[in-house]
Amino acid sequence: LAEGVALDILERFAEKKFDVEEVQRGLEDQGPYQNVFLQEMAVMNVLVIEIVRSLKELQLGFKGELTMSDSMEALMTSLYMDTVPGTWAKRAWPTKRSLTAWLANWTLRLIQLEDWTGNPMSLPKVTWVSGFVNPQAFLTAILQVTAKKNKWELDKLATMTDVLKFNTVEEVPAAAKDGASVIGLFMEGARWDDANVTVDKARPKEMFVKMPVMTVRGITLDKVESRGYYKAPCYMTQMRGPTYVFQATLKTKSPAARWVLAGVALIMDVV
């Protein structure tokens, strides 16, 4: 079984390398958004190299051409148990997924980067922010672009999120004029009420609710409104804790304290 899985992964991912230098050469101008995508590509390359190296080594072990080491045994067990191998996880992103689900998720991440290389000077109409290894870098890029455009000081800026009426990328008519439109977030502990544009209590048995497309933009600190908003912490996984990314401002008709008590948060990767 482990041998079959190893072969399948190599067939699917061994060629998934990005020519970062070539993409860089083709850029007329390398701004904050371009930096984020190029960094993501570099991380993906490191991950592919490790996956190919470890699996080829394991194949030699299966053939008896190499003695099975502890790391090879651990990799074999991971493939057999459908868990993400430790050396891969170390080079990737926090996850609670099984190996099969992780590989499917990784495929989508690679597609987003491949799509971007087709038109690297512009930001996608909607960016799947949860598909980044380092989503913080993308959010910082939004602030950097805003600061440059308006000649504002970067350290005097904060992010503001606006929830749109669209639930899919296809519905969004155009890229955001200010900031960037993002998708890929889920709300835990409550739900988003589209009709009333507010955070509302969760329905029975609804653990996670998919958020509509949101626009993230930079505003000056003196413009930050807290009345009528719940500042929802956003995390990469359900583990929360060390996977904190940023704070999203969500409109609420109830006092924000209600959602604080309920532990309402946004999660990027829900299993």
PDB file of N, CA, C and O in Angstrom, residues 2-16 51-52 55 75 79 85 88 99-100 102-103 106:
ATOM      1  N   ALA A   2       1.839   1.317   0.932  1.00  0.00           N
ATOM      2  CA  ALA A   2       2.696   2.509   1.026  1.00  0.00           C
ATOM      3  C   ALA A   2       3.454   2.719  -0.284  1.00  0.00           C
ATOM      4  O   ALA A   2       3.648   3.849  -0.737  1.00  0.00           O
ATOM      5  N   GLU A   3       3.845   1.598  -0.921  1.00  0.00           N
ATOM      6  CA  GLU A   3       4.592   1.674  -2.172  1.00  0.00           C
ATOM      7  C   GLU A   3       3.734   2.306  -3.283  1.00  0.00           C
ATOM      8  O   GLU A   3       4.194   3.153  -4.036  1.00  0.00           O
ATOM      9  N   GLY A   4       2.483   1.891  -3.333  1.00  0.00           N
ATOM     10  CA  GLY A   4       1.539   2.425  -4.320  1.00  0.00           C
ATOM     11  C   GLY A   4       1.280   3.905  -4.118  1.00  0.00           C
ATOM     12  O   GLY A   4       1.247   4.687  -5.070  1.00  0.00           O
ATOM     13  N   VAL A   5       1.132   4.303  -2.845  1.00  0.00           N
ATOM     14  CA  VAL A   5       0.884   5.709  -2.510  1.00  0.00           C
ATOM     15  C   VAL A   5       2.089   6.560  -2.919  1.00  0.00           C
ATOM     16  O   VAL A   5       1.947   7.632  -3.520  1.00  0.00           O
ATOM     17  N   ALA A   6       3.290   6.054  -2.630  1.00  0.00           N
ATOM     18  CA  ALA A   6       4.524   6.777  -2.964  1.00  0.00           C
ATOM     19  C   ALA A   6       4.609   7.017  -4.471  1.00  0.00           C
ATOM     20  O   ALA A   6       4.914   8.122  -4.929  1.00  0.00           O
ATOM     21  N   LEU A   7       4.307   5.985  -5.235  1.00  0.00           N
ATOM     22  CA  LEU A   7       4.358   6.075  -6.694  1.00  0.00           C
ATOM     23  C   LEU A   7       3.338   7.087  -7.209  1.00  0.00           C
ATOM     24  O   LEU A   7       3.643   7.920  -8.070  1.00  0.00           O
ATOM     25  N   ASP A   8       2.147   7.026  -6.654  1.00  0.00           N
ATOM     26  CA  ASP A   8       1.065   7.931  -7.066  1.00  0.00           C
ATOM     27  C   ASP A   8       1.444   9.397  -6.801  1.00  0.00           C
ATOM     28  O   ASP A   8       1.253  10.260  -7.660  1.00  0.00           O
ATOM     29  N   ILE A   9       2.012   9.656  -5.622  1.00  0.00           N
ATOM     30  CA  ILE A   9       2.393  11.036  -5.260  1.00  0.00           C
ATOM     31  C   ILE A   9       3.504  11.531  -6.194  1.00  0.00           C
ATOM     32  O   ILE A   9       3.458  12.664  -6.681  1.00  0.00           O
ATOM     33  N   LEU A  10       4.470  10.675  -6.478  1.00  0.00           N
ATOM     34  CA  LEU A  10       5.559  11.077  -7.380  1.00  0.00           C
ATOM     35  C   LEU A  10       5.023  11.386  -8.779  1.00  0.00           C
ATOM     36  O   LEU A  10       5.423  12.365  -9.399  1.00  0.00           O
ATOM     37  N   GLU A  11       4.103  10.562  -9.243  1.00  0.00           N
ATOM     38  CA  GLU A  11       3.528  10.798 -10.577  1.00  0.00           C
ATOM     39  C   GLU A  11       2.785  12.127 -10.635  1.00  0.00           C
ATOM     40  O   GLU A  11       2.837  12.841 -11.627  1.00  0.00           O
ATOM     41  N   ARG A  12       2.097  12.445  -9.556  1.00  0.00           N
ATOM     42  CA  ARG A  12       1.269  13.664  -9.540  1.00  0.00           C
ATOM     43  C   ARG A  12       2.066  14.947  -9.279  1.00  0.00           C
ATOM     44  O   ARG A  12       1.722  16.012  -9.785  1.00  0.00           O
ATOM     45  N   PHE A  13       3.112  14.844  -8.464  1.00  0.00           N
ATOM     46  CA  PHE A  13       3.743  16.092  -7.989  1.00  0.00           C
ATOM     47  C   PHE A  13       5.220  16.294  -8.327  1.00  0.00           C
ATOM     48  O   PHE A  13       5.739  17.381  -8.123  1.00  0.00           O
ATOM     49  N   ALA A  14       5.894  15.265  -8.836  1.00  0.00           N
ATOM     50  CA  ALA A  14       7.348  15.384  -9.053  1.00  0.00           C
ATOM     51  C   ALA A  14       7.730  16.540  -9.982  1.00  0.00           C
ATOM     52  O   ALA A  14       8.778  17.157  -9.821  1.00  0.00           O
ATOM     53  N   GLU A  15       6.845  16.851 -10.948  1.00  0.00           N
ATOM     54  CA  GLU A  15       7.166  17.915 -11.919  1.00  0.00           C
ATOM     55  C   GLU A  15       6.652  19.284 -11.501  1.00  0.00           C
ATOM     56  O   GLU A  15       6.768  20.263 -12.244  1.00  0.00           O
ATOM     57  N   LYS A  16       6.051  19.390 -10.331  1.00  0.00           N
ATOM     58  CA  LYS A  16       5.399  20.647  -9.925  1.00  0.00           C
ATOM     59  C   LYS A  16       6.408  21.663  -9.386  1.00  0.00           C
ATOM     60  O   LYS A  16       6.359  22.065  -8.237  1.00  0.00           O
ATOM     61  N   ILE A  51       9.701  16.217  -0.838  1.00  0.00           N
ATOM     62  CA  ILE A  51       8.788  15.093  -1.097  1.00  0.00           C
ATOM     63  C   ILE A  51       9.422  14.114  -2.089  1.00  0.00           C
ATOM     64  O   ILE A  51       9.443  12.904  -1.858  1.00  0.00           O
ATOM     65  N   VAL A  52       9.957  14.654  -3.181  1.00  0.00           N
ATOM     66  CA  VAL A  52      10.575  13.794  -4.207  1.00  0.00           C
ATOM     67  C   VAL A  52      11.792  13.061  -3.627  1.00  0.00           C
ATOM     68  O   VAL A  52      11.943  11.848  -3.804  1.00  0.00           O
ATOM     69  N   LEU A  55      10.652  10.313  -1.080  1.00  0.00           N
ATOM     70  CA  LEU A  55       9.942   9.184  -1.702  1.00  0.00           C
ATOM     71  C   LEU A  55      10.877   8.339  -2.568  1.00  0.00           C
ATOM     72  O   LEU A  55      10.765   7.112  -2.594  1.00  0.00           O
ATOM     73  N   LEU A  75       8.286   7.605   7.298  1.00  0.00           N
ATOM     74  CA  LEU A  75       7.598   8.012   6.070  1.00  0.00           C
ATOM     75  C   LEU A  75       6.664   6.897   5.593  1.00  0.00           C
ATOM     76  O   LEU A  75       5.506   7.152   5.232  1.00  0.00           O
ATOM     77  N   LEU A  79       2.550   7.114   5.100  1.00  0.00           N
ATOM     78  CA  LEU A  79       1.854   6.799   3.849  1.00  0.00           C
ATOM     79  C   LEU A  79       0.795   5.729   4.094  1.00  0.00           C
ATOM     80  O   LEU A  79      -0.311   5.797   3.560  1.00  0.00           O
ATOM     81  N   PRO A  85       3.510  13.193   6.453  1.00  0.00           N
ATOM     82  CA  PRO A  85       4.827  12.899   7.048  1.00  0.00           C
ATOM     83  C   PRO A  85       5.439  14.136   7.704  1.00  0.00           C
ATOM     84  O   PRO A  85       5.295  15.255   7.198  1.00  0.00           O
ATOM     85  N   TRP A  88       7.600  16.630   5.720  1.00  0.00           N
ATOM     86  CA  TRP A  88       6.817  17.425   4.765  1.00  0.00           C
ATOM     87  C   TRP A  88       6.084  18.526   5.520  1.00  0.00           C
ATOM     88  O   TRP A  88       6.069  19.672   5.102  1.00  0.00           O
ATOM     89  N   LEU A  99      -3.512  12.766   4.904  1.00  0.00           N
ATOM     90  CA  LEU A  99      -2.606  12.946   3.770  1.00  0.00           C
ATOM     91  C   LEU A  99      -3.387  13.115   2.461  1.00  0.00           C
ATOM     92  O   LEU A  99      -3.080  13.996   1.653  1.00  0.00           O
ATOM     93  N   THR A 100      -4.423  12.294   2.263  1.00  0.00           N
ATOM     94  CA  THR A 100      -5.224  12.376   1.026  1.00  0.00           C
ATOM     95  C   THR A 100      -5.842  13.768   0.873  1.00  0.00           C
ATOM     96  O   THR A 100      -5.761  14.384  -0.190  1.00  0.00           O
ATOM     97  N   TRP A 102      -4.883  16.489   2.373  1.00  0.00           N
ATOM     98  CA  TRP A 102      -3.788  17.467   2.304  1.00  0.00           C
ATOM     99  C   TRP A 102      -3.271  17.597   0.868  1.00  0.00           C
ATOM    100  O   TRP A 102      -3.029  18.700   0.383  1.00  0.00           O
ATOM    101  N   LEU A 103      -3.130  16.460   0.192  1.00  0.00           N
ATOM    102  CA  LEU A 103      -2.658  16.483  -1.195  1.00  0.00           C
ATOM    103  C   LEU A 103      -3.670  17.165  -2.106  1.00  0.00           C
ATOM    104  O   LEU A 103      -3.296  17.910  -3.020  1.00  0.00           O
ATOM    105  N   TRP A 106      -3.310  20.819  -1.398  1.00  0.00           N
ATOM    106  CA  TRP A 106      -2.047  21.299  -1.971  1.00  0.00           C
ATOM    107  C   TRP A 106      -2.189  21.517  -3.475  1.00  0.00           C
ATOM    108  O   TRP A 106      -1.705  22.506  -4.024  1.00  0.00           O
TER     109      TRP A 106
END
